[in-house]
Amino acid sequence: EGWNDLYVFSSFVPARSNCSARPEQGVGRSSDAMTSWLSTHPALDATTPREVTLGGATGSWVDVQLADDWENTCGGAGLTLVTGYPDNMAEWSIRYTDEIRFYVLDLPAGDTVTIVISASDAYFDDVIDLASPVVESFKFD
C-alpha cells in the first residue's frame, strides 16, 4: 500500500532551488518552459517532456524524482519545485521517496494549469494507471 496525491493548480511557476519557494527568475511560465526546466533541473532525474492535449488544452508532461546525488532537500519539507504566482499561495515539493508526474497545460486565456500526480516511487506506475482516466476526463474552457 502506498499513498498518492492528485492536485490541480492554476498559475504555478518554477520555484528557486534555495528553499525559499519563490519563483525562479528567467524561466518562462508556458508548458514548454516549465516541463523543459523540470526535465533539466540538476536535482532531478526526469523523463523527456511529452506533448499532450487534455480537455481542450495543450501542453506537456514530465515524470520526475530526486537524483540520487542531490543533498539539499530543505529539511523534512523536501525540495520545492513549483510555486504559486505571484502570491506564493501554494507550492509543491518532492522528497526522496516521491515520484511525480507534472502535466502543464497552456490555456487560451494565457494562464497555465499544473496537474500533479505524486506517489511513493514503489507505487508510481499503479497510481498513474488509476489517475490517468481521471486526468483525461478534465475539461478546460
mmCIF file of N, CA and C in Angstrom:
data_model
loop_
_atom_site.group_PDB
_atom_site.id
_atom_site.type_symbol
_atom_site.label_atom_id
_atom_site.label_comp_id
_atom_site.label_asym_id
_atom_site.label_seq_id
_atom_site.Cartn_x
_atom_site.Cartn_y
_atom_site.Cartn_z
ATOM 1 N N GLU A 1 0.828 -1.173 0.000
ATOM 2 C CA GLU A 1 0.000 0.000 0.000
ATOM 3 C C GLU A 1 0.876 1.239 0.000
ATOM 4 N N GLY A 2 0.493 2.208 -0.784
ATOM 5 C CA GLY A 2 1.217 3.463 -0.857
ATOM 6 C C GLY A 2 0.264 4.621 -0.711
ATOM 7 N N TRP A 3 0.788 5.801 -0.706
ATOM 8 C CA TRP A 3 -0.032 6.993 -0.664
ATOM 9 C C TRP A 3 0.094 7.668 -2.009
ATOM 10 N N ASN A 4 -0.873 8.520 -2.313
ATOM 11 C CA ASN A 4 -0.813 9.235 -3.575
ATOM 12 C C ASN A 4 -1.586 10.521 -3.468
ATOM 13 N N ASP A 5 -1.276 11.442 -4.370
ATOM 14 C CA ASP A 5 -1.937 12.740 -4.427
ATOM 15 C C ASP A 5 -2.229 13.077 -5.876
ATOM 16 N N LEU A 6 -3.336 13.766 -6.091
ATOM 17 C CA LEU A 6 -3.664 14.340 -7.382
ATOM 18 C C LEU A 6 -4.220 15.727 -7.099
ATOM 19 N N TYR A 7 -3.535 16.744 -7.585
ATOM 20 C CA TYR A 7 -3.925 18.126 -7.368
ATOM 21 C C TYR A 7 -3.904 18.874 -8.694
ATOM 22 N N VAL A 8 -4.727 19.916 -8.775
ATOM 23 C CA VAL A 8 -4.766 20.787 -9.945
ATOM 24 C C VAL A 8 -4.541 22.213 -9.446
ATOM 25 N N PHE A 9 -3.549 22.899 -10.040
ATOM 26 C CA PHE A 9 -3.191 24.245 -9.624
ATOM 27 C C PHE A 9 -3.207 25.188 -10.816
ATOM 28 N N SER A 10 -3.607 26.412 -10.557
ATOM 29 C CA SER A 10 -3.565 27.461 -11.566
ATOM 30 C C SER A 10 -2.393 28.389 -11.263
ATOM 31 N N SER A 11 -1.771 28.898 -12.313
ATOM 32 C CA SER A 11 -0.731 29.924 -12.189
ATOM 33 C C SER A 11 0.488 29.469 -11.410
ATOM 34 N N PHE A 12 0.901 28.222 -11.547
ATOM 35 C CA PHE A 12 2.137 27.758 -10.932
ATOM 36 C C PHE A 12 3.312 28.099 -11.841
ATOM 37 N N VAL A 13 4.463 28.325 -11.223
ATOM 38 C CA VAL A 13 5.698 28.619 -11.940
ATOM 39 C C VAL A 13 6.831 27.826 -11.293
ATOM 40 N N PRO A 14 7.961 27.669 -11.980
ATOM 41 C CA PRO A 14 9.108 27.010 -11.361
ATOM 42 C C PRO A 14 9.579 27.775 -10.128
ATOM 43 N N ALA A 15 10.017 27.030 -9.113
ATOM 44 C CA ALA A 15 10.495 27.630 -7.858
ATOM 45 C C ALA A 15 12.024 27.612 -7.815
ATOM 46 N N ARG A 16 12.565 28.541 -7.077
ATOM 47 C CA ARG A 16 14.014 28.567 -6.848
ATOM 48 C C ARG A 16 14.428 27.321 -6.078
ATOM 49 N N SER A 17 15.652 26.902 -6.260
ATOM 50 C CA SER A 17 16.172 25.708 -5.580
ATOM 51 C C SER A 17 16.865 26.049 -4.269
ATOM 52 N N ASN A 18 16.547 27.208 -3.702
ATOM 53 C CA ASN A 18 17.218 27.650 -2.483
ATOM 54 C C ASN A 18 16.337 27.539 -1.242
ATOM 55 N N CYS A 19 15.279 26.744 -1.307
ATOM 56 C CA CYS A 19 14.374 26.504 -0.183
ATOM 57 C C CYS A 19 13.504 27.700 0.174
ATOM 58 N N SER A 20 13.400 28.692 -0.695
ATOM 59 C CA SER A 20 12.598 29.877 -0.394
ATOM 60 C C SER A 20 11.177 29.780 -0.943
ATOM 61 N N ALA A 21 10.898 28.862 -1.853
ATOM 62 C CA ALA A 21 9.595 28.723 -2.507
ATOM 63 C C ALA A 21 9.200 29.987 -3.258
ATOM 64 N N ARG A 22 10.158 30.748 -3.701
ATOM 65 C CA ARG A 22 9.906 31.939 -4.517
ATOM 66 C C ARG A 22 10.099 31.557 -5.980
ATOM 67 N N PRO A 23 9.476 32.284 -6.906
ATOM 68 C CA PRO A 23 9.616 31.964 -8.327
ATOM 69 C C PRO A 23 11.063 32.056 -8.814
ATOM 70 N N GLU A 24 11.428 31.120 -9.666
ATOM 71 C CA GLU A 24 12.742 31.130 -10.314
ATOM 72 C C GLU A 24 12.721 32.202 -11.394
ATOM 73 N N GLN A 25 13.701 33.058 -11.392
ATOM 74 C CA GLN A 25 13.786 34.126 -12.381
ATOM 75 C C GLN A 25 14.310 33.577 -13.707
ATOM 76 N N GLY A 26 13.801 34.106 -14.814
ATOM 77 C CA GLY A 26 14.316 33.762 -16.126
ATOM 78 C C GLY A 26 13.755 32.490 -16.726
ATOM 79 N N VAL A 27 12.772 31.859 -16.088
ATOM 80 C CA VAL A 27 12.142 30.670 -16.641
ATOM 81 C C VAL A 27 10.721 31.060 -17.030
ATOM 82 N N GLY A 28 10.346 30.778 -18.252
ATOM 83 C CA GLY A 28 9.011 31.115 -18.717
ATOM 84 C C GLY A 28 7.940 30.344 -17.974
ATOM 85 N N ARG A 29 6.696 30.773 -18.166
ATOM 86 C CA ARG A 29 5.578 30.135 -17.474
ATOM 87 C C ARG A 29 4.774 29.214 -18.385
ATOM 88 N N SER A 30 5.154 29.077 -19.634
ATOM 89 C CA SER A 30 4.422 28.203 -20.548
ATOM 90 C C SER A 30 4.682 26.742 -20.207
ATOM 91 N N SER A 31 3.847 25.885 -20.751
ATOM 92 C CA SER A 31 4.035 24.449 -20.549
ATOM 93 C C SER A 31 5.423 24.004 -21.008
ATOM 94 N N ASP A 32 5.813 24.404 -22.198
ATOM 95 C CA ASP A 32 7.127 24.000 -22.716
ATOM 96 C C ASP A 32 8.257 24.473 -21.808
ATOM 97 N N ALA A 33 8.172 25.719 -21.351
ATOM 98 C CA ALA A 33 9.239 26.260 -20.500
ATOM 99 C C ALA A 33 9.307 25.509 -19.171
ATOM 100 N N MET A 34 8.149 25.261 -18.585
ATOM 101 C CA MET A 34 8.149 24.610 -17.274
ATOM 102 C C MET A 34 8.588 23.154 -17.339
ATOM 103 N N THR A 35 8.074 22.392 -18.300
ATOM 104 C CA THR A 35 8.467 20.982 -18.348
ATOM 105 C C THR A 35 9.912 20.822 -18.826
ATOM 106 N N SER A 36 10.392 21.731 -19.673
ATOM 107 C CA SER A 36 11.814 21.699 -20.053
ATOM 108 C C SER A 36 12.693 21.991 -18.850
ATOM 109 N N TRP A 37 12.293 22.975 -18.040
ATOM 110 C CA TRP A 37 13.034 23.318 -16.834
ATOM 111 C C TRP A 37 13.062 22.131 -15.869
ATOM 112 N N LEU A 38 11.905 21.497 -15.642
ATOM 113 C CA LEU A 38 11.864 20.325 -14.766
ATOM 114 C C LEU A 38 12.740 19.193 -15.291
ATOM 115 N N SER A 39 12.710 18.960 -16.599
ATOM 116 C CA SER A 39 13.446 17.823 -17.175
ATOM 117 C C SER A 39 14.958 18.020 -17.141
ATOM 118 N N THR A 40 15.411 19.258 -16.979
ATOM 119 C CA THR A 40 16.858 19.527 -16.948
ATOM 120 C C THR A 40 17.331 20.029 -15.579
ATOM 121 N N HIS A 41 16.456 20.034 -14.590
ATOM 122 C CA HIS A 41 16.806 20.508 -13.247
ATOM 123 C C HIS A 41 17.901 19.608 -12.672
ATOM 124 N N PRO A 42 18.984 20.194 -12.137
ATOM 125 C CA PRO A 42 20.096 19.378 -11.637
ATOM 126 C C PRO A 42 19.738 18.487 -10.445
ATOM 127 N N ALA A 43 18.654 18.778 -9.741
ATOM 128 C CA ALA A 43 18.262 17.963 -8.586
ATOM 129 C C ALA A 43 17.442 16.745 -8.985
ATOM 130 N N LEU A 44 17.033 16.671 -10.251
ATOM 131 C CA LEU A 44 16.058 15.670 -10.655
ATOM 132 C C LEU A 44 16.577 14.687 -11.689
ATOM 133 N N ASP A 45 16.070 13.471 -11.596
ATOM 134 C CA ASP A 45 16.117 12.525 -12.702
ATOM 135 C C ASP A 45 14.739 12.637 -13.333
ATOM 136 N N ALA A 46 14.692 12.909 -14.632
ATOM 137 C CA ALA A 46 13.413 13.198 -15.273
ATOM 138 C C ALA A 46 13.336 12.571 -16.650
ATOM 139 N N THR A 47 12.099 12.359 -17.071
ATOM 140 C CA THR A 47 11.862 11.893 -18.436
ATOM 141 C C THR A 47 11.913 13.095 -19.378
ATOM 142 N N THR A 48 11.956 12.822 -20.650
ATOM 143 C CA THR A 48 11.835 13.867 -21.652
ATOM 144 C C THR A 48 10.378 14.326 -21.683
ATOM 145 N N PRO A 49 10.131 15.643 -21.714
ATOM 146 C CA PRO A 49 8.740 16.105 -21.777
ATOM 147 C C PRO A 49 8.030 15.548 -23.012
ATOM 148 N N ARG A 50 6.748 15.235 -22.837
ATOM 149 C CA ARG A 50 5.931 14.706 -23.927
ATOM 150 C C ARG A 50 4.711 15.591 -24.114
ATOM 151 N N GLU A 51 4.375 15.852 -25.363
ATOM 152 C CA GLU A 51 3.213 16.681 -25.670
ATOM 153 C C GLU A 51 1.929 15.947 -25.305
ATOM 154 N N VAL A 52 0.906 16.745 -24.921
ATOM 155 C CA VAL A 52 -0.375 16.170 -24.545
ATOM 156 C C VAL A 52 -1.477 17.196 -24.831
ATOM 157 N N THR A 53 -2.651 16.689 -25.160
ATOM 158 C CA THR A 53 -3.862 17.507 -25.236
ATOM 159 C C THR A 53 -4.863 16.896 -24.277
ATOM 160 N N LEU A 54 -5.338 17.710 -23.331
ATOM 161 C CA LEU A 54 -6.301 17.245 -22.329
ATOM 162 C C LEU A 54 -7.445 18.242 -22.236
ATOM 163 N N GLY A 55 -8.641 17.775 -22.425
ATOM 164 C CA GLY A 55 -9.820 18.600 -22.209
ATOM 165 C C GLY A 55 -9.828 19.912 -22.956
ATOM 166 N N GLY A 56 -9.253 19.945 -24.146
ATOM 167 C CA GLY A 56 -9.214 21.158 -24.943
ATOM 168 C C GLY A 56 -7.997 22.033 -24.712
ATOM 169 N N ALA A 57 -7.124 21.668 -23.805
ATOM 170 C CA ALA A 57 -5.895 22.428 -23.547
ATOM 171 C C ALA A 57 -4.696 21.602 -24.009
ATOM 172 N N THR A 58 -3.682 22.281 -24.514
ATOM 173 C CA THR A 58 -2.468 21.596 -24.951
ATOM 174 C C THR A 58 -1.326 21.913 -24.000
ATOM 175 N N GLY A 59 -0.363 21.028 -23.975
ATOM 176 C CA GLY A 59 0.798 21.236 -23.125
ATOM 177 C C GLY A 59 1.707 20.044 -23.183
ATOM 178 N N SER A 60 2.321 19.737 -22.047
ATOM 179 C CA SER A 60 3.241 18.607 -21.986
ATOM 180 C C SER A 60 3.275 18.069 -20.558
ATOM 181 N N TRP A 61 3.848 16.873 -20.437
ATOM 182 C CA TRP A 61 4.011 16.259 -19.122
ATOM 183 C C TRP A 61 5.409 15.706 -18.995
ATOM 184 N N VAL A 62 5.837 15.554 -17.732
ATOM 185 C CA VAL A 62 7.162 15.021 -17.429
ATOM 186 C C VAL A 62 7.085 14.308 -16.083
ATOM 187 N N ASP A 63 7.798 13.190 -15.964
ATOM 188 C CA ASP A 63 7.916 12.461 -14.700
ATOM 189 C C ASP A 63 9.255 12.801 -14.074
ATOM 190 N N VAL A 64 9.259 13.035 -12.761
ATOM 191 C CA VAL A 64 10.488 13.412 -12.062
ATOM 192 C C VAL A 64 10.618 12.676 -10.738
ATOM 193 N N GLN A 65 11.868 12.525 -10.311
ATOM 194 C CA GLN A 65 12.192 12.074 -8.961
ATOM 195 C C GLN A 65 13.536 12.694 -8.605
ATOM 196 N N LEU A 66 13.825 12.783 -7.307
ATOM 197 C CA LEU A 66 15.100 13.373 -6.898
ATOM 198 C C LEU A 66 16.255 12.509 -7.367
ATOM 199 N N ALA A 67 17.300 13.152 -7.843
ATOM 200 C CA ALA A 67 18.519 12.451 -8.235
ATOM 201 C C ALA A 67 19.185 11.882 -6.989
ATOM 202 N N ASP A 68 19.800 10.728 -7.137
ATOM 203 C CA ASP A 68 20.449 10.065 -6.001
ATOM 204 C C ASP A 68 21.524 10.925 -5.347
ATOM 205 N N ASP A 69 22.175 11.789 -6.129
ATOM 206 C CA ASP A 69 23.276 12.583 -5.585
ATOM 207 C C ASP A 69 22.850 13.974 -5.103
ATOM 208 N N TRP A 70 21.550 14.281 -5.104
ATOM 209 C CA TRP A 70 21.096 15.592 -4.647
ATOM 210 C C TRP A 70 20.965 15.582 -3.132
ATOM 211 N N GLU A 71 21.577 16.558 -2.459
ATOM 212 C CA GLU A 71 21.613 16.556 -0.998
ATOM 213 C C GLU A 71 20.831 17.685 -0.351
ATOM 214 N N ASN A 72 20.463 18.718 -1.084
ATOM 215 C CA ASN A 72 19.809 19.881 -0.486
ATOM 216 C C ASN A 72 18.296 19.764 -0.620
ATOM 217 N N THR A 73 17.627 19.122 0.346
ATOM 218 C CA THR A 73 16.184 18.932 0.261
ATOM 219 C C THR A 73 15.403 19.845 1.200
ATOM 220 N N CYS A 74 16.017 20.869 1.740
ATOM 221 C CA CYS A 74 15.305 21.858 2.562
ATOM 222 C C CYS A 74 14.683 21.227 3.793
ATOM 223 N N GLY A 75 15.391 20.350 4.425
ATOM 224 C CA GLY A 75 14.877 19.699 5.627
ATOM 225 C C GLY A 75 13.788 18.695 5.287
ATOM 226 N N GLY A 76 12.888 18.478 6.210
ATOM 227 C CA GLY A 76 11.826 17.500 6.022
ATOM 228 C C GLY A 76 10.795 17.891 4.988
ATOM 229 N N ALA A 77 10.797 19.150 4.550
ATOM 230 C CA ALA A 77 9.793 19.623 3.597
ATOM 231 C C ALA A 77 10.095 19.197 2.164
ATOM 232 N N GLY A 78 11.261 18.668 1.896
ATOM 233 C CA GLY A 78 11.633 18.317 0.543
ATOM 234 C C GLY A 78 12.083 19.535 -0.243
ATOM 235 N N LEU A 79 12.314 19.358 -1.524
ATOM 236 C CA LEU A 79 12.757 20.428 -2.418
ATOM 237 C C LEU A 79 11.551 20.983 -3.158
ATOM 238 N N THR A 80 11.285 22.268 -2.987
ATOM 239 C CA THR A 80 10.158 22.898 -3.675
ATOM 240 C C THR A 80 10.483 23.009 -5.163
ATOM 241 N N LEU A 81 9.559 22.518 -5.999
ATOM 242 C CA LEU A 81 9.754 22.536 -7.446
ATOM 243 C C LEU A 81 8.914 23.584 -8.152
ATOM 244 N N VAL A 82 7.673 23.737 -7.724
ATOM 245 C CA VAL A 82 6.788 24.719 -8.334
ATOM 246 C C VAL A 82 6.078 25.501 -7.238
ATOM 247 N N THR A 83 5.711 26.735 -7.555
ATOM 248 C CA THR A 83 5.115 27.616 -6.566
ATOM 249 C C THR A 83 4.063 28.494 -7.227
ATOM 250 N N GLY A 84 3.153 29.015 -6.422
ATOM 251 C CA GLY A 84 2.117 29.893 -6.946
ATOM 252 C C GLY A 84 2.676 31.233 -7.373
ATOM 253 N N TYR A 85 2.051 31.819 -8.381
ATOM 254 C CA TYR A 85 2.487 33.120 -8.883
ATOM 255 C C TYR A 85 1.284 34.034 -8.949
ATOM 256 N N PRO A 86 1.366 35.258 -8.490
ATOM 257 C CA PRO A 86 2.543 35.904 -7.920
ATOM 258 C C PRO A 86 2.616 35.824 -6.404
ATOM 259 N N ASP A 87 1.574 35.320 -5.761
ATOM 260 C CA ASP A 87 1.478 35.454 -4.315
ATOM 261 C C ASP A 87 1.964 34.260 -3.511
ATOM 262 N N ASN A 88 2.476 33.211 -4.139
ATOM 263 C CA ASN A 88 3.015 32.067 -3.431
ATOM 264 C C ASN A 88 1.995 31.484 -2.449
ATOM 265 N N MET A 89 0.752 31.324 -2.895
ATOM 266 C CA MET A 89 -0.291 30.798 -2.025
ATOM 267 C C MET A 89 -0.191 29.280 -1.865
ATOM 268 N N ALA A 90 0.502 28.620 -2.749
ATOM 269 C CA ALA A 90 0.661 27.170 -2.676
ATOM 270 C C ALA A 90 2.002 26.813 -3.301
ATOM 271 N N GLU A 91 2.468 25.612 -3.017
ATOM 272 C CA GLU A 91 3.724 25.142 -3.605
ATOM 273 C C GLU A 91 3.691 23.627 -3.618
ATOM 274 N N TRP A 92 4.589 23.027 -4.398
ATOM 275 C CA TRP A 92 4.694 21.568 -4.421
ATOM 276 C C TRP A 92 6.160 21.188 -4.323
ATOM 277 N N SER A 93 6.450 20.273 -3.402
ATOM 278 C CA SER A 93 7.823 19.828 -3.154
ATOM 279 C C SER A 93 7.953 18.343 -3.441
ATOM 280 N N ILE A 94 9.201 17.899 -3.561
ATOM 281 C CA ILE A 94 9.495 16.488 -3.781
ATOM 282 C C ILE A 94 10.421 16.002 -2.680
ATOM 283 N N ARG A 95 10.195 14.770 -2.243
ATOM 284 C CA ARG A 95 11.038 14.122 -1.233
ATOM 285 C C ARG A 95 11.719 12.911 -1.871
ATOM 286 N N TYR A 96 12.636 12.292 -1.151
ATOM 287 C CA TYR A 96 13.431 11.204 -1.732
ATOM 288 C C TYR A 96 12.623 9.988 -2.156
ATOM 289 N N THR A 97 11.502 9.736 -1.536
ATOM 290 C CA THR A 97 10.722 8.547 -1.905
ATOM 291 C C THR A 97 9.613 8.859 -2.900
ATOM 292 N N ASP A 98 9.549 10.097 -3.387
ATOM 293 C CA ASP A 98 8.491 10.522 -4.302
ATOM 294 C C ASP A 98 8.862 10.304 -5.756
ATOM 295 N N GLU A 99 7.844 10.076 -6.545
ATOM 296 C CA GLU A 99 7.928 10.218 -7.989
ATOM 297 C C GLU A 99 6.702 11.029 -8.376
ATOM 298 N N ILE A 100 6.877 11.991 -9.269
ATOM 299 C CA ILE A 100 5.804 12.922 -9.600
ATOM 300 C C ILE A 100 5.662 13.032 -11.109
ATOM 301 N N ARG A 101 4.407 13.058 -11.563
ATOM 302 C CA ARG A 101 4.105 13.432 -12.946
ATOM 303 C C ARG A 101 3.507 14.824 -12.902
ATOM 304 N N PHE A 102 4.127 15.735 -13.634
ATOM 305 C CA PHE A 102 3.610 17.087 -13.804
ATOM 306 C C PHE A 102 3.037 17.209 -15.211
ATOM 307 N N TYR A 103 1.737 17.486 -15.294
ATOM 308 C CA TYR A 103 1.124 17.922 -16.543
ATOM 309 C C TYR A 103 1.062 19.440 -16.458
ATOM 310 N N VAL A 104 1.560 20.132 -17.458
ATOM 311 C CA VAL A 104 1.430 21.587 -17.502
ATOM 312 C C VAL A 104 0.724 21.918 -18.810
ATOM 313 N N LEU A 105 -0.432 22.566 -18.683
ATOM 314 C CA LEU A 105 -1.278 22.848 -19.834
ATOM 315 C C LEU A 105 -1.404 24.350 -20.037
ATOM 316 N N ASP A 106 -1.313 24.774 -21.290
ATOM 317 C CA ASP A 106 -1.489 26.179 -21.646
ATOM 318 C C ASP A 106 -2.959 26.416 -21.968
ATOM 319 N N LEU A 107 -3.557 27.385 -21.288
ATOM 320 C CA LEU A 107 -4.951 27.714 -21.509
ATOM 321 C C LEU A 107 -5.065 28.870 -22.501
ATOM 322 N N PRO A 108 -6.152 28.938 -23.255
ATOM 323 C CA PRO A 108 -6.303 30.003 -24.250
ATOM 324 C C PRO A 108 -6.184 31.417 -23.672
ATOM 325 N N ALA A 109 -6.595 31.617 -22.436
ATOM 326 C CA ALA A 109 -6.529 32.948 -21.815
ATOM 327 C C ALA A 109 -5.110 33.350 -21.430
ATOM 328 N N GLY A 110 -4.139 32.452 -21.586
ATOM 329 C CA GLY A 110 -2.746 32.778 -21.302
ATOM 330 C C GLY A 110 -2.218 32.232 -20.002
ATOM 331 N N ASP A 111 -3.066 31.682 -19.173
ATOM 332 C CA ASP A 111 -2.640 31.105 -17.906
ATOM 333 C C ASP A 111 -2.237 29.645 -18.133
ATOM 334 N N THR A 112 -1.717 29.012 -17.111
ATOM 335 C CA THR A 112 -1.421 27.582 -17.174
ATOM 336 C C THR A 112 -2.161 26.863 -16.057
ATOM 337 N N VAL A 113 -2.358 25.581 -16.276
ATOM 338 C CA VAL A 113 -2.861 24.679 -15.251
ATOM 339 C C VAL A 113 -1.795 23.611 -15.062
ATOM 340 N N THR A 114 -1.433 23.355 -13.822
ATOM 341 C CA THR A 114 -0.471 22.315 -13.497
ATOM 342 C C THR A 114 -1.199 21.224 -12.732
ATOM 343 N N ILE A 115 -1.147 20.017 -13.280
ATOM 344 C CA ILE A 115 -1.744 18.857 -12.627
ATOM 345 C C ILE A 115 -0.600 18.029 -12.063
ATOM 346 N N VAL A 116 -0.676 17.731 -10.773
ATOM 347 C CA VAL A 116 0.379 16.997 -10.087
ATOM 348 C C VAL A 116 -0.178 15.641 -9.650
ATOM 349 N N ILE A 117 0.481 14.578 -10.088
ATOM 350 C CA ILE A 117 0.189 13.239 -9.590
ATOM 351 C C ILE A 117 1.453 12.776 -8.894
ATOM 352 N N SER A 118 1.338 12.527 -7.594
ATOM 353 C CA SER A 118 2.505 12.197 -6.786
ATOM 354 C C SER A 118 2.253 10.904 -6.035
ATOM 355 N N ALA A 119 3.271 10.058 -5.986
ATOM 356 C CA ALA A 119 3.158 8.783 -5.263
ATOM 357 C C ALA A 119 4.532 8.370 -4.777
ATOM 358 N N SER A 120 4.542 7.491 -3.794
ATOM 359 C CA SER A 120 5.817 6.899 -3.416
ATOM 360 C C SER A 120 6.300 6.110 -4.628
ATOM 361 N N ASP A 121 7.605 6.139 -4.869
ATOM 362 C CA ASP A 121 8.122 5.582 -6.122
ATOM 363 C C ASP A 121 7.783 4.109 -6.323
ATOM 364 N N ALA A 122 7.596 3.353 -5.267
ATOM 365 C CA ALA A 122 7.269 1.930 -5.411
ATOM 366 C C ALA A 122 5.886 1.710 -6.023
ATOM 367 N N TYR A 123 5.000 2.713 -5.901
ATOM 368 C CA TYR A 123 3.620 2.568 -6.371
ATOM 369 C C TYR A 123 3.282 3.500 -7.528
ATOM 370 N N PHE A 124 4.276 4.212 -8.047
ATOM 371 C CA PHE A 124 4.024 5.255 -9.024
ATOM 372 C C PHE A 124 3.275 4.740 -10.254
ATOM 373 N N ASP A 125 3.731 3.665 -10.852
ATOM 374 C CA ASP A 125 3.074 3.161 -12.069
ATOM 375 C C ASP A 125 1.616 2.796 -11.811
ATOM 376 N N ASP A 126 1.331 2.186 -10.667
ATOM 377 C CA ASP A 126 -0.051 1.839 -10.327
ATOM 378 C C ASP A 126 -0.908 3.083 -10.148
ATOM 379 N N VAL A 127 -0.357 4.096 -9.494
ATOM 380 C CA VAL A 127 -1.100 5.336 -9.275
ATOM 381 C C VAL A 127 -1.362 6.040 -10.601
ATOM 382 N N ILE A 128 -0.365 6.071 -11.482
ATOM 383 C CA ILE A 128 -0.563 6.678 -12.805
ATOM 384 C C ILE A 128 -1.673 5.952 -13.555
ATOM 385 N N ASP A 129 -1.681 4.631 -13.504
ATOM 386 C CA ASP A 129 -2.736 3.858 -14.174
ATOM 387 C C ASP A 129 -4.117 4.216 -13.633
ATOM 388 N N LEU A 130 -4.229 4.445 -12.330
ATOM 389 C CA LEU A 130 -5.511 4.794 -11.729
ATOM 390 C C LEU A 130 -5.897 6.261 -11.970
ATOM 391 N N ALA A 131 -4.920 7.151 -11.935
ATOM 392 C CA ALA A 131 -5.203 8.585 -12.030
ATOM 393 C C ALA A 131 -5.382 9.074 -13.463
ATOM 394 N N SER A 132 -4.755 8.416 -14.426
ATOM 395 C CA SER A 132 -4.807 8.893 -15.811
ATOM 396 C C SER A 132 -6.225 9.055 -16.350
ATOM 397 N N PRO A 133 -7.137 8.101 -16.146
ATOM 398 C CA PRO A 133 -8.503 8.317 -16.644
ATOM 399 C C PRO A 133 -9.189 9.528 -16.008
ATOM 400 N N VAL A 134 -8.873 9.808 -14.760
ATOM 401 C CA VAL A 134 -9.437 10.987 -14.099
ATOM 402 C C VAL A 134 -8.913 12.247 -14.769
ATOM 403 N N VAL A 135 -7.603 12.324 -14.954
ATOM 404 C CA VAL A 135 -6.988 13.494 -15.586
ATOM 405 C C VAL A 135 -7.515 13.655 -17.009
ATOM 406 N N GLU A 136 -7.649 12.568 -17.738
ATOM 407 C CA GLU A 136 -8.127 12.641 -19.111
ATOM 408 C C GLU A 136 -9.587 13.073 -19.207
ATOM 409 N N SER A 137 -10.327 13.021 -18.102
ATOM 410 C CA SER A 137 -11.729 13.452 -18.111
ATOM 411 C C SER A 137 -11.893 14.947 -17.884
ATOM 412 N N PHE A 138 -10.828 15.659 -17.513
ATOM 413 C CA PHE A 138 -10.917 17.086 -17.245
ATOM 414 C C PHE A 138 -11.257 17.848 -18.521
ATOM 415 N N LYS A 139 -12.010 18.947 -18.369
ATOM 416 C CA LYS A 139 -12.355 19.838 -19.484
ATOM 417 C C LYS A 139 -11.924 21.243 -19.104
ATOM 418 N N PHE A 140 -11.295 21.920 -20.038
ATOM 419 C CA PHE A 140 -10.831 23.302 -19.819
ATOM 420 C C PHE A 140 -11.440 24.189 -20.894
ATOM 421 N N ASP A 141 -12.051 25.288 -20.453
ATOM 422 C CA ASP A 141 -12.654 26.241 -21.395
ATOM 423 C C ASP A 141 -11.792 27.476 -21.526
#
